[in-house]
CSV table of C-alpha atoms in Angstrom, one decimal:
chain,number,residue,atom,x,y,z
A,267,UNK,CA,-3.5,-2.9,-10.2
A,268,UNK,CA,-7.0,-2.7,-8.7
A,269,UNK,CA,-7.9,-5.4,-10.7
A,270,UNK,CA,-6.3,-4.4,-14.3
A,271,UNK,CA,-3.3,-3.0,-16.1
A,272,UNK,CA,-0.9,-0.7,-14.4
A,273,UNK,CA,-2.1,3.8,-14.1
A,274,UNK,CA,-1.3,5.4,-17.1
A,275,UNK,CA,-1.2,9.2,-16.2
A,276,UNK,CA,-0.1,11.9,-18.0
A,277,UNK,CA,1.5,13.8,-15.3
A,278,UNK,CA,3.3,17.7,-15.8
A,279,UNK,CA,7.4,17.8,-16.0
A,280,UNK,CA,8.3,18.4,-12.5
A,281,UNK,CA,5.3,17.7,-10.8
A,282,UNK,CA,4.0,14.7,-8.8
A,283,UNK,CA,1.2,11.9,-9.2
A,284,UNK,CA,-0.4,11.1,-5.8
A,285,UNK,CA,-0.4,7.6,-4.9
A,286,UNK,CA,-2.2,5.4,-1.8
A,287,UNK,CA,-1.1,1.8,-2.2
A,288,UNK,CA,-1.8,-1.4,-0.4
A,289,UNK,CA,-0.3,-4.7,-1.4
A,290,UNK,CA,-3.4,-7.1,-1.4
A,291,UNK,CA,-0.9,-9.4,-2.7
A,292,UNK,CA,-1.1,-13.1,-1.3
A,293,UNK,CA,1.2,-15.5,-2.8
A,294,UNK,CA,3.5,-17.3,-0.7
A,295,UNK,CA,6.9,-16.1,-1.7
A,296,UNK,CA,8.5,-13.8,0.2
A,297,UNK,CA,5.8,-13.6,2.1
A,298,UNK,CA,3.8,-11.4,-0.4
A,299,UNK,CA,6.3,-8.5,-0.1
A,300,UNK,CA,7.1,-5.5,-3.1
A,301,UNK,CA,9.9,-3.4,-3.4
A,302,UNK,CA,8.4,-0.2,-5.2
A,303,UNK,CA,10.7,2.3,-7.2
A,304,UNK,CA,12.0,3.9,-10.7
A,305,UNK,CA,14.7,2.2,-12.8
A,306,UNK,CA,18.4,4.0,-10.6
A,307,UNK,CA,19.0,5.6,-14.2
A,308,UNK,CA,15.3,7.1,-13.8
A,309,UNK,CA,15.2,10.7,-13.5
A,310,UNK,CA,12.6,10.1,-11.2
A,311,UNK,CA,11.8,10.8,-7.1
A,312,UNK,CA,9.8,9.0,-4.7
A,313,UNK,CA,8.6,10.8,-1.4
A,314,UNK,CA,6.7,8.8,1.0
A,315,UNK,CA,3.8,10.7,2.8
A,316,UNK,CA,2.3,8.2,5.2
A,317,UNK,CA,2.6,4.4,6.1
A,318,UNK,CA,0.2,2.3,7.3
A,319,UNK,CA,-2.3,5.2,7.5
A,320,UNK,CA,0.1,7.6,9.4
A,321,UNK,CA,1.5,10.7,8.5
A,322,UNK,CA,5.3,11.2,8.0
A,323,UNK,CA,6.2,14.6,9.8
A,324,UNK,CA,7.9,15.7,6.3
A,325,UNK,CA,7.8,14.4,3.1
A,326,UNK,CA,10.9,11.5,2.8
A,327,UNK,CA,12.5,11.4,-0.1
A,328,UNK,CA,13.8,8.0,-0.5
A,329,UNK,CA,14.9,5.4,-3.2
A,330,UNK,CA,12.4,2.8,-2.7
A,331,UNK,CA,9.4,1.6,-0.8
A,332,UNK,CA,9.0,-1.8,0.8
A,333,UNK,CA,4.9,-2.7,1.1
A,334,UNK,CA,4.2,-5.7,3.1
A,335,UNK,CA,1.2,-7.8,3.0
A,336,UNK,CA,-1.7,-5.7,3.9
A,337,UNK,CA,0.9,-3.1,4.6
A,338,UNK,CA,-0.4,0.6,3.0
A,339,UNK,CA,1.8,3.6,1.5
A,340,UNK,CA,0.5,7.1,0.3
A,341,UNK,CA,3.6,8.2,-2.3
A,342,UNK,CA,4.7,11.1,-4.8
A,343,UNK,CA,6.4,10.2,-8.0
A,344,UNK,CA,7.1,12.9,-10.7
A,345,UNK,CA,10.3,13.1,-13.0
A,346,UNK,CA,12.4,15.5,-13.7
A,347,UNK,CA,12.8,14.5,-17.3
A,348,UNK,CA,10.3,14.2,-20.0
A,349,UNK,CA,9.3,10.8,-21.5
A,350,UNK,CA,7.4,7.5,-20.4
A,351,UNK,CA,8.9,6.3,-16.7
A,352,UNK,CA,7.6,3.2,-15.2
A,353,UNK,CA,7.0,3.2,-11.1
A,354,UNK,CA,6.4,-0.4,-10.3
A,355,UNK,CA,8.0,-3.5,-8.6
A,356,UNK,CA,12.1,-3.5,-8.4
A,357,UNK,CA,14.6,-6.5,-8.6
A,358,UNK,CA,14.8,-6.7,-4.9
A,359,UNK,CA,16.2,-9.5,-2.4
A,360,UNK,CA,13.4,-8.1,0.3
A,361,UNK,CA,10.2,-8.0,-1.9
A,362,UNK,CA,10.1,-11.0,-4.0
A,363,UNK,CA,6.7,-11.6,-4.3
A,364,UNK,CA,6.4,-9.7,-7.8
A,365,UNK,CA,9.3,-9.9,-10.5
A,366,UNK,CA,11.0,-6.4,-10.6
A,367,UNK,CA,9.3,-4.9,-14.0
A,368,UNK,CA,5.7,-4.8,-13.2
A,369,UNK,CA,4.4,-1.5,-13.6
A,370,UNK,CA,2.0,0.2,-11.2
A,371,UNK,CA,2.2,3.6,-13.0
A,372,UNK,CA,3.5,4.7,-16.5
A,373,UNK,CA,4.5,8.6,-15.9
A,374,UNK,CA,3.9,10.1,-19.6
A,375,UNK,CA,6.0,13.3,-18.6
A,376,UNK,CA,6.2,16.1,-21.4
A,377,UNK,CA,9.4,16.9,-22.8
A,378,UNK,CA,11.1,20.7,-21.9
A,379,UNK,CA,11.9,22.3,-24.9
A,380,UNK,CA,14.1,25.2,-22.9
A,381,UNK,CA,16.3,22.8,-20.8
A,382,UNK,CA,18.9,22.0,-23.0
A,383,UNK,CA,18.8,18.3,-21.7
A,384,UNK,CA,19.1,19.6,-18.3
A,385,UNK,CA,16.8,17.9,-15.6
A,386,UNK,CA,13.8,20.3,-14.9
A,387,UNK,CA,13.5,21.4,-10.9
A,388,UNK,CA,10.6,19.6,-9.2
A,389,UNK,CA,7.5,21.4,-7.6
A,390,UNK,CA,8.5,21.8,-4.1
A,391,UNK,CA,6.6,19.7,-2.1
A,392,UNK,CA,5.2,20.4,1.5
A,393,UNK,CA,8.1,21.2,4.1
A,394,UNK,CA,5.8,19.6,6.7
A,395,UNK,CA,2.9,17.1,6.6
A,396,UNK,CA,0.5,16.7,9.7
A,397,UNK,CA,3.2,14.0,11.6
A,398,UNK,CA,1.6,11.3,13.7
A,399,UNK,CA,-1.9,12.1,15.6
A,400,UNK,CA,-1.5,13.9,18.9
A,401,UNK,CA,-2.5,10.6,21.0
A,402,UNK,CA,0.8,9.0,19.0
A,403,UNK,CA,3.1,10.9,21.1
A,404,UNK,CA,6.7,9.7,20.9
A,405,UNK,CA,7.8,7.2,23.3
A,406,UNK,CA,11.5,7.0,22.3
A,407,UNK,CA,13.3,7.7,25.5
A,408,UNK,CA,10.3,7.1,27.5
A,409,UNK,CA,10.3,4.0,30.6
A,410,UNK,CA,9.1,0.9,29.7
A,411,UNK,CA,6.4,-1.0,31.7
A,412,UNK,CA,6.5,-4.2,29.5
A,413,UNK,CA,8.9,-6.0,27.6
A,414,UNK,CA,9.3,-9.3,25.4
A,415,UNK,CA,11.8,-10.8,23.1
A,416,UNK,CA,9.3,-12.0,19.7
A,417,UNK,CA,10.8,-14.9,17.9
A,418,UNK,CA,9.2,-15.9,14.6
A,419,UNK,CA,9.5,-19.5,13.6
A,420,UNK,CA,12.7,-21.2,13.5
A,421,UNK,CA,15.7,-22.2,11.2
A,422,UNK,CA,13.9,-24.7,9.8
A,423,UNK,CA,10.7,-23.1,9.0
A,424,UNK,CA,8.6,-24.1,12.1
A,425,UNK,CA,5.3,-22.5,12.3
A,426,UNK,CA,5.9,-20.7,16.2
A,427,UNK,CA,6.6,-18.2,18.1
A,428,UNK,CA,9.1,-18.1,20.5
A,429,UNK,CA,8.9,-22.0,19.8
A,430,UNK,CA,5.0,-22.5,20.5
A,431,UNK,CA,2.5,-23.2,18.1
A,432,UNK,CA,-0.5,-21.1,18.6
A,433,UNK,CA,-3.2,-22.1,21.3
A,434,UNK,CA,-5.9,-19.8,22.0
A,435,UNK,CA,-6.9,-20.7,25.3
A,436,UNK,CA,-3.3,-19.5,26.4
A,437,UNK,CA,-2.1,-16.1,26.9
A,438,UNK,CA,1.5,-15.2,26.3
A,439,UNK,CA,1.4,-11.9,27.2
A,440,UNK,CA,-0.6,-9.5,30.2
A,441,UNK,CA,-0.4,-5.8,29.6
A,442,UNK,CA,-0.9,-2.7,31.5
A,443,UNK,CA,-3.6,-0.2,30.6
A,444,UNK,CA,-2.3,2.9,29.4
A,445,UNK,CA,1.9,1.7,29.5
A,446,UNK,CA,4.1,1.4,27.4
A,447,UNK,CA,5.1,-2.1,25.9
A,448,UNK,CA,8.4,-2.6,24.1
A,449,UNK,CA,8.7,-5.8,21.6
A,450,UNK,CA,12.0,-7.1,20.4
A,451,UNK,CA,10.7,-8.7,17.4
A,452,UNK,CA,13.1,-10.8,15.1
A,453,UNK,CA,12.5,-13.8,12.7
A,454,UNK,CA,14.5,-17.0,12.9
A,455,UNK,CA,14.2,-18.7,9.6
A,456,UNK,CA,17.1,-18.0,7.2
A,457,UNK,CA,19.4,-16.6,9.8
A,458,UNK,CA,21.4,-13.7,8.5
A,459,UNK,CA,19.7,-13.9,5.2
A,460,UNK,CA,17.0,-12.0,3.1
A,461,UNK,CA,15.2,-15.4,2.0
A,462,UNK,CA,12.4,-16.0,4.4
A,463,UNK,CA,10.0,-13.1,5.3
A,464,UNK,CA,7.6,-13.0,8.4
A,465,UNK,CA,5.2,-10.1,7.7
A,466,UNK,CA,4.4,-8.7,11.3
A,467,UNK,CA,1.0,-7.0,12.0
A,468,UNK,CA,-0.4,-5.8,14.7
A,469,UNK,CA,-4.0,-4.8,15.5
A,470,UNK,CA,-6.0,-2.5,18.0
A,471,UNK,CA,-3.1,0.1,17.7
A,472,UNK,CA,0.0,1.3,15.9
A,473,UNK,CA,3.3,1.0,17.0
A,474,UNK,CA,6.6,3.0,16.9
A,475,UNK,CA,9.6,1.7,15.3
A,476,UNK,CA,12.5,2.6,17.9
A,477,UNK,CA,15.7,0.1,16.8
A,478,UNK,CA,16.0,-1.3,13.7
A,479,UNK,CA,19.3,-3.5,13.5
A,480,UNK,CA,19.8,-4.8,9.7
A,481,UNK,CA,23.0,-6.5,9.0
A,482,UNK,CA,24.8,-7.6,5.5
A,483,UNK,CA,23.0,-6.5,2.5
A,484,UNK,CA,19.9,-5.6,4.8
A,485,UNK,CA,22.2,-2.3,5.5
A,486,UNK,CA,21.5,-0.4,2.8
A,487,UNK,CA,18.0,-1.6,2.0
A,488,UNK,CA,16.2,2.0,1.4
A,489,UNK,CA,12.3,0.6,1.7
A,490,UNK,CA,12.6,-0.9,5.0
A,491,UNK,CA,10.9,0.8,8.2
A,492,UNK,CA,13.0,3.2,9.9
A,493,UNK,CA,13.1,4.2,13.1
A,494,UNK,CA,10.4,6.9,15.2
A,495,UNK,CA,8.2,5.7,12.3
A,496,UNK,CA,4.6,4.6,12.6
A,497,UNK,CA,3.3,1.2,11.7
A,498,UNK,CA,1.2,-1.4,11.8
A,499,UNK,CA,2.6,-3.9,9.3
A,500,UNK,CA,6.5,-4.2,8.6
A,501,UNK,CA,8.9,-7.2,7.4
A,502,UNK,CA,11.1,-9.4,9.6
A,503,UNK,CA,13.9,-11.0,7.7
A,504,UNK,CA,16.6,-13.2,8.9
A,505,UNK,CA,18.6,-10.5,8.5
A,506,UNK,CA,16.4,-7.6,10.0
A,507,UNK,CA,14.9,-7.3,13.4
A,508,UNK,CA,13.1,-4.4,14.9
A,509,UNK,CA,12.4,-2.9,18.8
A,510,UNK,CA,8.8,-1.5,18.8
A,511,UNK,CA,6.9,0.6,21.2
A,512,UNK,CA,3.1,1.1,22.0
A,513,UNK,CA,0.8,2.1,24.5
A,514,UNK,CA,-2.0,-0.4,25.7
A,515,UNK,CA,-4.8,1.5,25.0
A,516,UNK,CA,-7.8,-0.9,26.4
């Protein structure tokens, strides 16, 4: 954790530790992925603020947090119990690239000598948070100008999309300045399964999740990207696929 041992912060009973997070993490497997949380028997929270540099309208309280490759999250973690509580990677079958147990902060919380082993309430956090920026308007429900099925390598592990190997001198795609494109993007290695990851990032400008269809386990994976959020970096699985929307801005 930016080059050392994990945070060690002493941080009030109740309260919250501010986090911003990128995973600079590039090892191979699982395509460089962590799944962030508290142990489930934690008396812990995690809120996410932002992703990828975006504000959530409201703080989301939420079990985990998936971090792709290069992908960034601004969290709060507190605990409503005192004692030392370890945030950090999760046994996970969608962020593989760290063993669950590595610690990116150690909460030294103080015990409550009033509570009567009671769980302390938490600081109230924001109701609201400044949302997306007013040129991110929401394009759920909006008409589409442009459309295109994504296909990420293949059941075999092929290194294509939509069963082409890259080539810059051709151009898969012509948009329209100022429309709005819709991608159906999916990965085709390990269908219907966690195992394979394709990391999807996109430059120039963020895009808004609008379907997310997760099937099997992938159903009740907490971290993953949920829909009307903001990103510019999120996971394919086997057994995840996505519908995202932007506007062409140039």
């Amino acid at each position: 954790i930016n080059g050392g041992d994990a945070l060690d912060e002493v941080v009030p009973l109740g309260g919250w530790l501010r986090l911003k997070l990128v995973n600079a993490v590039t090892a191979t497997h699982m395509g460089g992925s962590v799944e962030l949380g508290f142990s489930p028997a934690a008396p812990c929270t995690v809120a996410a603020l932002a992703l990828d540099g975006v504000w959530l309208a409201a703080p989301r309280k939420q079990r985990t947090v998936i971090v792709p490759p290069g992908g960034r999250a601004e969290l709060a973690v507190g605990c409503a119990a005192g004692g030392t509580h370890d945030f950090g990677t999760v046994e996970s079958a969608y962020g593989g690239a760290v063993e669950g147990g590595h610690s990116v902060a150690v909460l030294r919380v103080p015990h409550c000598a009033t509570c009567g082993g009671r769980p302390a309430a938490m600081t109230p956090l924001p109701h609201t948070l400044p949302g997306p920026p007013k040129y991110y308007s929401d394009l759920r429900g909006v008409g589409v100008r442009h459309s295109e099925a994504i296909t990420f390598s293949t059941p075999d592990g092929g290194n294509v999309v939509n069963r082409r190997p890259y080539d810059r001198r051709r151009v898969d795609f012509r948009l329209h300045l100022g429309a709005v494109a819709e991608w159906r993007l999916r990965s085709a290695e390990a269908p219907a399964t966690p195992l394979k990851l394709h990391p999807f990032h996109q430059h120039v400008t963020h895009f808004q999740v609008v379907n997310v269809t997760a099937t099997g386990e992938a159903g009740g994976a907490d971290g993953l990207a949920r829909v009307g959020d903001w990103r510019d970096t999120i996971p394919l699985y086997g057994n995840v696929a996505y519908v995202v929307r932007f506007v062409s801005p140039f």
